PDB file of C-alpha atoms in Angstrom:
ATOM      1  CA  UNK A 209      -7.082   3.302   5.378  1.00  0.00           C
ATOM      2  CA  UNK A 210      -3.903   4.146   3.512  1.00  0.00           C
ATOM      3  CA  UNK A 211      -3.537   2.037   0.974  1.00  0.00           C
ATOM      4  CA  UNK A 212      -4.126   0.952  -2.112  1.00  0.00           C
ATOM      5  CA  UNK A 213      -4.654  -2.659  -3.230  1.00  0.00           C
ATOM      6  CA  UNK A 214      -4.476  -4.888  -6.435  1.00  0.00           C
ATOM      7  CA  UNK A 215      -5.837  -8.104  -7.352  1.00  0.00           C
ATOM      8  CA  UNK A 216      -4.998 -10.661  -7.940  1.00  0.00           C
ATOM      9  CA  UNK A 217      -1.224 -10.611  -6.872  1.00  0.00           C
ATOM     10  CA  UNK A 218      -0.311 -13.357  -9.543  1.00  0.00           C
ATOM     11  CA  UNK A 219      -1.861 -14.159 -13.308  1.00  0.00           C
ATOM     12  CA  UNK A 220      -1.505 -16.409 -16.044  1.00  0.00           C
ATOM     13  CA  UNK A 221      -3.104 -16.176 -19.046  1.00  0.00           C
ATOM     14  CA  UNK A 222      -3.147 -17.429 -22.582  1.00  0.00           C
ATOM     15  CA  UNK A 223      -3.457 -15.379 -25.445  1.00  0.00           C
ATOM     16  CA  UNK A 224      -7.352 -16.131 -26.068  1.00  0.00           C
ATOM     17  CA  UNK A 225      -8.088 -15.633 -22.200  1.00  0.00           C
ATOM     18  CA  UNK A 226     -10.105 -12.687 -20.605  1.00  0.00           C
ATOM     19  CA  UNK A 227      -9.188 -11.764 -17.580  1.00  0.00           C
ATOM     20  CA  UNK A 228      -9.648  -8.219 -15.142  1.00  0.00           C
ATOM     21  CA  UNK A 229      -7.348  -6.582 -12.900  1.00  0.00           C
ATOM     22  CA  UNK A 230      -8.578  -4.661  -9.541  1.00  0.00           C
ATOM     23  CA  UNK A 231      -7.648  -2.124  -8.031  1.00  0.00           C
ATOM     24  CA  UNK A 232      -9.224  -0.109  -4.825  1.00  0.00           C
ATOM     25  CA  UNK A 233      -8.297   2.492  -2.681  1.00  0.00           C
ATOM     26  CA  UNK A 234     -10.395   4.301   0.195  1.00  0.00           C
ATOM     27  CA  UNK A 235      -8.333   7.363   0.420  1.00  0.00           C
ATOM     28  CA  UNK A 236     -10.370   9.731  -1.178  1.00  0.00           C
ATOM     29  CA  UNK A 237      -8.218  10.365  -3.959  1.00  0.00           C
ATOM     30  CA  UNK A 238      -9.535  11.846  -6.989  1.00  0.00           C
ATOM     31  CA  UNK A 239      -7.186  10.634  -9.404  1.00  0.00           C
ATOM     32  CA  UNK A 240      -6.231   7.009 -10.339  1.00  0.00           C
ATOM     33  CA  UNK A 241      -3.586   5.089 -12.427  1.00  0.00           C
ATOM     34  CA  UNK A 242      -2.701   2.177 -14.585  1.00  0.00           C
ATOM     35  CA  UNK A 243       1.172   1.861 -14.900  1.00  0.00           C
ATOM     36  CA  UNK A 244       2.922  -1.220 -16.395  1.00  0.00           C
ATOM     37  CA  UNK A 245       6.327  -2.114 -15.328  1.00  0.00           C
ATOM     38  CA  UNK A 246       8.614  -4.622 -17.041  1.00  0.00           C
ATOM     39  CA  UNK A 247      11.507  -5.868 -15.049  1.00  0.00           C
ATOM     40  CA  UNK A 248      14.939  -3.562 -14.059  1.00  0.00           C
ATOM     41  CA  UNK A 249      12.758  -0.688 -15.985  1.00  0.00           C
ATOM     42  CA  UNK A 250      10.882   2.180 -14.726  1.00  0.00           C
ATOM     43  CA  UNK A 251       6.911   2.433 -14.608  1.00  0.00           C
ATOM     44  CA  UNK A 252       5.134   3.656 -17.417  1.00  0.00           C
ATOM     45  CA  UNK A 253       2.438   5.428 -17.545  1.00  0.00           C
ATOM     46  CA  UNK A 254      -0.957   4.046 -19.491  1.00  0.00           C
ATOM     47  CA  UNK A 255      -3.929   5.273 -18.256  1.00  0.00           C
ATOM     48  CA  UNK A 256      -5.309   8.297 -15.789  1.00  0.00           C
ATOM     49  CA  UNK A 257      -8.798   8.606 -14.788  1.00  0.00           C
ATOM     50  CA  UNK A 258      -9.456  11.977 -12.975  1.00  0.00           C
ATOM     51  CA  UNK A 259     -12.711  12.321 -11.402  1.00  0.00           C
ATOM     52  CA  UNK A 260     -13.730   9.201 -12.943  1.00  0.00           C
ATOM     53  CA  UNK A 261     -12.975   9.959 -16.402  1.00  0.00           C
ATOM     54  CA  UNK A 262     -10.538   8.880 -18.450  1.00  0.00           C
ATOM     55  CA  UNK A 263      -7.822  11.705 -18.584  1.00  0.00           C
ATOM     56  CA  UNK A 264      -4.587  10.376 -20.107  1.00  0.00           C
ATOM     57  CA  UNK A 265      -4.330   7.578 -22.146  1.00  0.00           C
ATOM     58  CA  UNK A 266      -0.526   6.970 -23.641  1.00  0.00           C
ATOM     59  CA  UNK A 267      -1.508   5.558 -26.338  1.00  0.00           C
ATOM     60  CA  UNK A 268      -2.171   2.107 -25.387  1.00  0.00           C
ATOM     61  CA  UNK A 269      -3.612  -0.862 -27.449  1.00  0.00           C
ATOM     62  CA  UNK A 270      -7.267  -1.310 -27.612  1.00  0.00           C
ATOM     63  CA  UNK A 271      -6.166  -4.864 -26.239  1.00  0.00           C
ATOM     64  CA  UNK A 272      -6.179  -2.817 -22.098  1.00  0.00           C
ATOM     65  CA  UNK A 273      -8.934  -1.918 -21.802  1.00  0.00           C
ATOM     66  CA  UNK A 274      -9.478   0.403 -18.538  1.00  0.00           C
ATOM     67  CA  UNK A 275     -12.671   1.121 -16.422  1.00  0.00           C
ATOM     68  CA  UNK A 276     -13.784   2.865 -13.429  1.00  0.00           C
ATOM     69  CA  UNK A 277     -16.887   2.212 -11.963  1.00  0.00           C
ATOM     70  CA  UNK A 278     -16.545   4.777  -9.186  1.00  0.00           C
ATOM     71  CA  UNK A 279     -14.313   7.101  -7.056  1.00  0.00           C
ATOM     72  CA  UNK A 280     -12.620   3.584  -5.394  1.00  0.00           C
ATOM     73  CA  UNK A 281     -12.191   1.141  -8.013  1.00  0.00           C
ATOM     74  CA  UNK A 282     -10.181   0.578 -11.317  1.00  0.00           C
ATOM     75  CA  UNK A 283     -10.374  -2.169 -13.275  1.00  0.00           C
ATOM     76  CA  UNK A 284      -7.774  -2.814 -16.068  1.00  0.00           C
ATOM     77  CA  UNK A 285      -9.647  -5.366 -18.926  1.00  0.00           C
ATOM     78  CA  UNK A 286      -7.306  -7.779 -20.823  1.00  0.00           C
ATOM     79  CA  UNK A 287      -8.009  -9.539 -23.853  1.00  0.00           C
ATOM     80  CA  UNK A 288      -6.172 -11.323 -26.623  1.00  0.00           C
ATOM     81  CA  UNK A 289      -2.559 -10.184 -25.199  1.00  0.00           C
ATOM     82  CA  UNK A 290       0.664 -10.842 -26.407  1.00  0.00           C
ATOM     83  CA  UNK A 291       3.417 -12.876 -24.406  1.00  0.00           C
ATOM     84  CA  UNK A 292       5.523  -9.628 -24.715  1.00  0.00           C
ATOM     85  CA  UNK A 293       2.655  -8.147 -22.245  1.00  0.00           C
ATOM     86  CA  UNK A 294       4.025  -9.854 -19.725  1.00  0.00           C
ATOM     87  CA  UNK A 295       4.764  -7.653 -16.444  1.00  0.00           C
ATOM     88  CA  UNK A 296       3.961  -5.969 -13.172  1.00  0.00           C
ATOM     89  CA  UNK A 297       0.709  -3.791 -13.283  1.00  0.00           C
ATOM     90  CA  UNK A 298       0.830  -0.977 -11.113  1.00  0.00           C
ATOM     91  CA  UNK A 299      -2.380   0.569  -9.987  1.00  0.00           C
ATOM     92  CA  UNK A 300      -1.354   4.282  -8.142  1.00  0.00           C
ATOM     93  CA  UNK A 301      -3.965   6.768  -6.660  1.00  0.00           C
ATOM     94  CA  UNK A 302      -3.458  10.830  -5.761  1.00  0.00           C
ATOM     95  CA  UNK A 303      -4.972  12.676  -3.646  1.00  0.00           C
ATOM     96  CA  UNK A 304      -6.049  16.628  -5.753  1.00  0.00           C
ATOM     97  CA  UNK A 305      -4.998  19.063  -8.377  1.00  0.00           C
ATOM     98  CA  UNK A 306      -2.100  20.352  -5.975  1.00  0.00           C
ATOM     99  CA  UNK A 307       1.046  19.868  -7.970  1.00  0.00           C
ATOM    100  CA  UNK A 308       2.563  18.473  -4.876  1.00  0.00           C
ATOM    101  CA  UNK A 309       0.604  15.516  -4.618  1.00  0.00           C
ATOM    102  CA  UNK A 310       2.597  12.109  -4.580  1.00  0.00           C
ATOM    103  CA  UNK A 311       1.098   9.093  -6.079  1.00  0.00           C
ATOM    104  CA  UNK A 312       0.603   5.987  -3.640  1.00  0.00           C
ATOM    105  CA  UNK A 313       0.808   2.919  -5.652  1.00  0.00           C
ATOM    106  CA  UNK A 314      -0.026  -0.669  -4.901  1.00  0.00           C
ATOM    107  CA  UNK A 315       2.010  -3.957  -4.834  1.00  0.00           C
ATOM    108  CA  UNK A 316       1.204  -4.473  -8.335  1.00  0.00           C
ATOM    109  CA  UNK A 317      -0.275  -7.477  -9.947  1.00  0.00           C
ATOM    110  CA  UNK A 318       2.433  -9.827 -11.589  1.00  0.00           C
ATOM    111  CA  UNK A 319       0.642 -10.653 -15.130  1.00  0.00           C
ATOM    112  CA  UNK A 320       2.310 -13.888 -17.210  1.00  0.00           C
ATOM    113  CA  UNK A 321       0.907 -14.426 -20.463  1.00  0.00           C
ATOM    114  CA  UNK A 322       1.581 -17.330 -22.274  1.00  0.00           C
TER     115      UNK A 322
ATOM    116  CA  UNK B  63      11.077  15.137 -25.848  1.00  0.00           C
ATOM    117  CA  UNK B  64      11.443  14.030 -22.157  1.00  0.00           C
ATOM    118  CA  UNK B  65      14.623  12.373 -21.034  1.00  0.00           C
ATOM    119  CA  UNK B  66      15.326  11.864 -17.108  1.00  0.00           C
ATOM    120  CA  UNK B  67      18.476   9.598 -16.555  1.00  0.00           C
ATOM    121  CA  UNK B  68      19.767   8.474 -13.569  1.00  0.00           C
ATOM    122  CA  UNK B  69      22.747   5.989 -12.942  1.00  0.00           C
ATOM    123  CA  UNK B  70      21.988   2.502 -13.771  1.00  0.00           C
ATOM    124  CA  UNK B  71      23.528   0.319 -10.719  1.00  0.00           C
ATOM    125  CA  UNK B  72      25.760   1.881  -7.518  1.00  0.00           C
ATOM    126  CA  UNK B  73      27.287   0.438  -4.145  1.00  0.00           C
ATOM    127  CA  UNK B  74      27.669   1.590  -1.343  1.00  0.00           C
ATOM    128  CA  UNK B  75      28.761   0.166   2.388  1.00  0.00           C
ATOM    129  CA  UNK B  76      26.927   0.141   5.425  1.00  0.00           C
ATOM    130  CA  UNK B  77      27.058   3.673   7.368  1.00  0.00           C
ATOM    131  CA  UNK B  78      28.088   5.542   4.265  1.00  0.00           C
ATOM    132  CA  UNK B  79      26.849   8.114   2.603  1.00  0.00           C
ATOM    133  CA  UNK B  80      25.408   7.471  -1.235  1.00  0.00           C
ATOM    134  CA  UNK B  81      24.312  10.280  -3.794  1.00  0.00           C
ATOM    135  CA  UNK B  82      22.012   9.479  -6.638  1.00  0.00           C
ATOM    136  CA  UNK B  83      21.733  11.917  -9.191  1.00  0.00           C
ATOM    137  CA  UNK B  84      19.255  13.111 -11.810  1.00  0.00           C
ATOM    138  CA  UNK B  85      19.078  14.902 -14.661  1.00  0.00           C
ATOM    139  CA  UNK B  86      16.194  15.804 -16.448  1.00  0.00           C
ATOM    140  CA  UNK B  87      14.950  17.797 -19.459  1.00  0.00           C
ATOM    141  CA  UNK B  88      11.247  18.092 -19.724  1.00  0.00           C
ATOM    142  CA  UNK B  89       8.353  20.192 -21.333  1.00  0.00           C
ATOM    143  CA  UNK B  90       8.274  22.035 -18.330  1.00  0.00           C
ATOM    144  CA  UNK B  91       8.124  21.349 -14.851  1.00  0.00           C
ATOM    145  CA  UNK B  92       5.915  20.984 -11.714  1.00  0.00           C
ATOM    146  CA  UNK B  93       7.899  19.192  -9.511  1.00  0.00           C
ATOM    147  CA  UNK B  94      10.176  16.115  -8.750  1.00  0.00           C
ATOM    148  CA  UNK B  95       9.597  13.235  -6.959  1.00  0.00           C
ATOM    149  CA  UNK B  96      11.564  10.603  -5.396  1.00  0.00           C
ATOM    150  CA  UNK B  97      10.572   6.591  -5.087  1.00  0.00           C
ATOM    151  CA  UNK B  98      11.853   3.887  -3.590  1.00  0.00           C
ATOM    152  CA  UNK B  99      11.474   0.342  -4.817  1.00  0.00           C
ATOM    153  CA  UNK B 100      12.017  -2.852  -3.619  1.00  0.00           C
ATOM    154  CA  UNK B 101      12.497  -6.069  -6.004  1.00  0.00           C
ATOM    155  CA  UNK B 102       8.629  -6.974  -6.672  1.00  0.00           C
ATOM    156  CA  UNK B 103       7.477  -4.380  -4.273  1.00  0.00           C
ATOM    157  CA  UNK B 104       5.337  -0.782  -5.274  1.00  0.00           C
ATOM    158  CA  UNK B 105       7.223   2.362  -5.335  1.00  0.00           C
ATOM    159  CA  UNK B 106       6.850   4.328  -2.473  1.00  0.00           C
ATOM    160  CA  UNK B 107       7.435   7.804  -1.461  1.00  0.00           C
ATOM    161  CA  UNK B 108      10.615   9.518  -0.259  1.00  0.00           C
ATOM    162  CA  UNK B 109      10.174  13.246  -1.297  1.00  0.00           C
ATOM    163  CA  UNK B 110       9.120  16.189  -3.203  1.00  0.00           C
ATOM    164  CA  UNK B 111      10.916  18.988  -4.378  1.00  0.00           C
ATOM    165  CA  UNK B 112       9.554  22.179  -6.758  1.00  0.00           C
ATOM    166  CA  UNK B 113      11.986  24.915  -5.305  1.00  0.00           C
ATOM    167  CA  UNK B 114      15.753  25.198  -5.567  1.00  0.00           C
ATOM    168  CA  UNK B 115      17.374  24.061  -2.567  1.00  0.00           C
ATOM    169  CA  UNK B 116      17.638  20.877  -0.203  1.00  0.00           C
ATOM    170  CA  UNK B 117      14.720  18.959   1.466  1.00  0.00           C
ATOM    171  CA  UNK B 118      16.059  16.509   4.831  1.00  0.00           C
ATOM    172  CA  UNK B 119      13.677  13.933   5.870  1.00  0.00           C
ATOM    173  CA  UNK B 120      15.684  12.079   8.275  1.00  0.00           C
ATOM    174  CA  UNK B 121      18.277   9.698   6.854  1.00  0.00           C
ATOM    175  CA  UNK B 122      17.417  11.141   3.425  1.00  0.00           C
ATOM    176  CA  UNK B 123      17.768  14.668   1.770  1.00  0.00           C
ATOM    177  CA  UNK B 124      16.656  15.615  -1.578  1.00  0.00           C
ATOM    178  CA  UNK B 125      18.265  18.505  -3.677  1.00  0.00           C
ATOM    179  CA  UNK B 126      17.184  20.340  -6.670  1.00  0.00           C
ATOM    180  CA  UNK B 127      18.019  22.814  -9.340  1.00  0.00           C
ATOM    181  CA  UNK B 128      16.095  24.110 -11.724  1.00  0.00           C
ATOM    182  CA  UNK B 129      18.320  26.243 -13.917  1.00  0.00           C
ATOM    183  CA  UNK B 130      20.248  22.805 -14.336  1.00  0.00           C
ATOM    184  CA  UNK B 131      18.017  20.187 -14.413  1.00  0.00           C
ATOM    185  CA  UNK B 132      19.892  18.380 -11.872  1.00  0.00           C
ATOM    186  CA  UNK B 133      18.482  16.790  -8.532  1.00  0.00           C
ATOM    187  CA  UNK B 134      20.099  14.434  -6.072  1.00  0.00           C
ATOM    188  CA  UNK B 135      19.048  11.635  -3.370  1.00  0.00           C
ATOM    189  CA  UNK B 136      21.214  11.508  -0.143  1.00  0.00           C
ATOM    190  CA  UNK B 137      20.453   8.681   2.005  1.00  0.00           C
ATOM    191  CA  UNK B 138      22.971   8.842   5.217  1.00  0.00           C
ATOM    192  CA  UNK B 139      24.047   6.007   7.592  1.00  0.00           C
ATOM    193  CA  UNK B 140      23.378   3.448   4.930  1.00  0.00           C
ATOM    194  CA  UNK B 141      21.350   0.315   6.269  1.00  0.00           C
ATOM    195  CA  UNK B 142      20.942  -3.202   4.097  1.00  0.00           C
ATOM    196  CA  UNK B 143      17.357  -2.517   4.141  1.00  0.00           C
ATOM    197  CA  UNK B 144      18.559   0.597   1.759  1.00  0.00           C
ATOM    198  CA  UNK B 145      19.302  -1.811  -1.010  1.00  0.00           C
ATOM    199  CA  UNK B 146      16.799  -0.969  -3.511  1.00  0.00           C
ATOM    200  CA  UNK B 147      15.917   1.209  -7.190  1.00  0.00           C
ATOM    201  CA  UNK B 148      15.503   4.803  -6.463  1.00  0.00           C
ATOM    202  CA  UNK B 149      13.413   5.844  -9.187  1.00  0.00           C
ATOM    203  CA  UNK B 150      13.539  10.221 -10.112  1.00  0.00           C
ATOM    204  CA  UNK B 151      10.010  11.223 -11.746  1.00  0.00           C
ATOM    205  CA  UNK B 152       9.040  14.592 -12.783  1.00  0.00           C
ATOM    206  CA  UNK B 153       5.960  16.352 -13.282  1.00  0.00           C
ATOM    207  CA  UNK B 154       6.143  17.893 -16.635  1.00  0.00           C
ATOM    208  CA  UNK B 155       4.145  21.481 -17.187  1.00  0.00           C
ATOM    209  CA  UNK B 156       0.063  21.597 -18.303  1.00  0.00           C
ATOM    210  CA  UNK B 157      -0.869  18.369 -16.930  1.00  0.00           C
ATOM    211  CA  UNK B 158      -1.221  17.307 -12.683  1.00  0.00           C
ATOM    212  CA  UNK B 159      -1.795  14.116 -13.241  1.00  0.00           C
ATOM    213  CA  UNK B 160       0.950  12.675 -15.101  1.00  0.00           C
ATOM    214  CA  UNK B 161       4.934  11.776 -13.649  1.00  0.00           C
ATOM    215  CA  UNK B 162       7.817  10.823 -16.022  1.00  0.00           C
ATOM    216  CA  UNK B 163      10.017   8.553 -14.502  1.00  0.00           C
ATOM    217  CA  UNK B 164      13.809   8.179 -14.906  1.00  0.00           C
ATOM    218  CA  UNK B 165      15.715   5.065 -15.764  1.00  0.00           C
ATOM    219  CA  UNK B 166      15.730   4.437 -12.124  1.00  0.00           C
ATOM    220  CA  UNK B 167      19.016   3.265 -10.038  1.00  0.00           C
ATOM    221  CA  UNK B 168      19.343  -0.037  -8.050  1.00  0.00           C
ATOM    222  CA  UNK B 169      21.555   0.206  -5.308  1.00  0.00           C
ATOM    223  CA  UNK B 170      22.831  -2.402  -2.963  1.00  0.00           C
ATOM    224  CA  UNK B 171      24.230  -2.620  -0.283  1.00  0.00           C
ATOM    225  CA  UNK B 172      26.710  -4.519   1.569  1.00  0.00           C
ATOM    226  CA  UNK B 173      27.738  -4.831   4.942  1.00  0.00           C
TER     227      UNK B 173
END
């Protein structure tokens, strides 16, 4: 298994919702990633858990709210967003320490908040 | 600060030759990485460089130097399925885990 995946593929949510985002990947990888991606932009970077700890986080409202439960899964926790948080989440997975190592990222989950 | 730009938009015809460029400046550097993304797909893959010099992978080479800051994406023999955002991301110095990506540049391609 080579991939990673996301669910769901589409959300919509109001401002007072709850919702989760999923991500899995059966790689092995050690390292895992929450990017967000507006449109025509590049992905940026929010969250890294290495070893299932958070690593990295850039600095993003207490509004995401990340999680990982073990070595496969990431969850991304939502709550109270703003209509400007409207994008593509990008979960991404890598493999070791090893400079070298590429990120494999999955088809994203398109988030609408309303 | 880190800045990586890349072109915003080029064209290109079918069977030609395109070169996307780079340019970075970053706190350091372990690496950089090329992506390619399709509208509402996930990146994926295309190569890795950390030495000077040019990496071929088929229809696509990658070239790098350090001393400038400067890479480059070749694709040869230009298909449609081409048409896509090649995105440039480096790994900055002290930390594995994290890429810096560029601006990105969406090519298309016509016949």
């Amino acid at each position: 298994d080579t991939e990673v995946t996301q669910t769901p593929k589409h959300l919509v949510m109001g401002m007072t919702n709850k919702k989760s985002l999923k991500c899995e990947q059966h790689m092995g990888h050690r390292a895992m990633y929450w990017y967000k991606q507006k449109a025509k932009k590049p992905p940026e970077l929010m969250f890294v858990y290495s070893y299932e700890k958070l690593s990295i986080n850039e600095s993003v409202p207490s509004r995401f709210s990340p999680e990982c439960p073990n070595s496969s899964l990431l969850n991304l926790h939502l709550h109270a967003l703003q209509p400007e948080d409207s994008a593509l989440y990008l979960c991404a997975s890598s493999q070791g320490l090893a400079i070298h190592n590429e990120q494999f990222f999955g088809p994203g989950t398109r988030l609408t908040v309303l | 600060g880190q800045n990586i730009d890349q072109p915003t938009e080029m064209t290109a015809t079918e069977g030609a030759i395109v070169q996307i460029n780079c340019t970075y400046q970053t706190s350091g550097f372990n690496g950089l990485f090329w992506y390619q993304q399709h509208a509402g797909e996930a990146p994926t893959f295309l190569s890795y460089n950390v030495l000077d010099g040019l990496e071929e992978k088929g229809r696509f080479s990658s070239f790098l130097s350090r001393s400038k800051g400067y890479s480059y994406l070749l694709l040869k023999e230009l298909q449609m399925k081409d048409s896509a955002s090649y995105l440039c991301a480096v790994r900055p110095a002290g930390n594995t885990d994290k890429l810096i990506f560029g601006t990105g540049t969406r090519l298309q391609v016509f016949p």
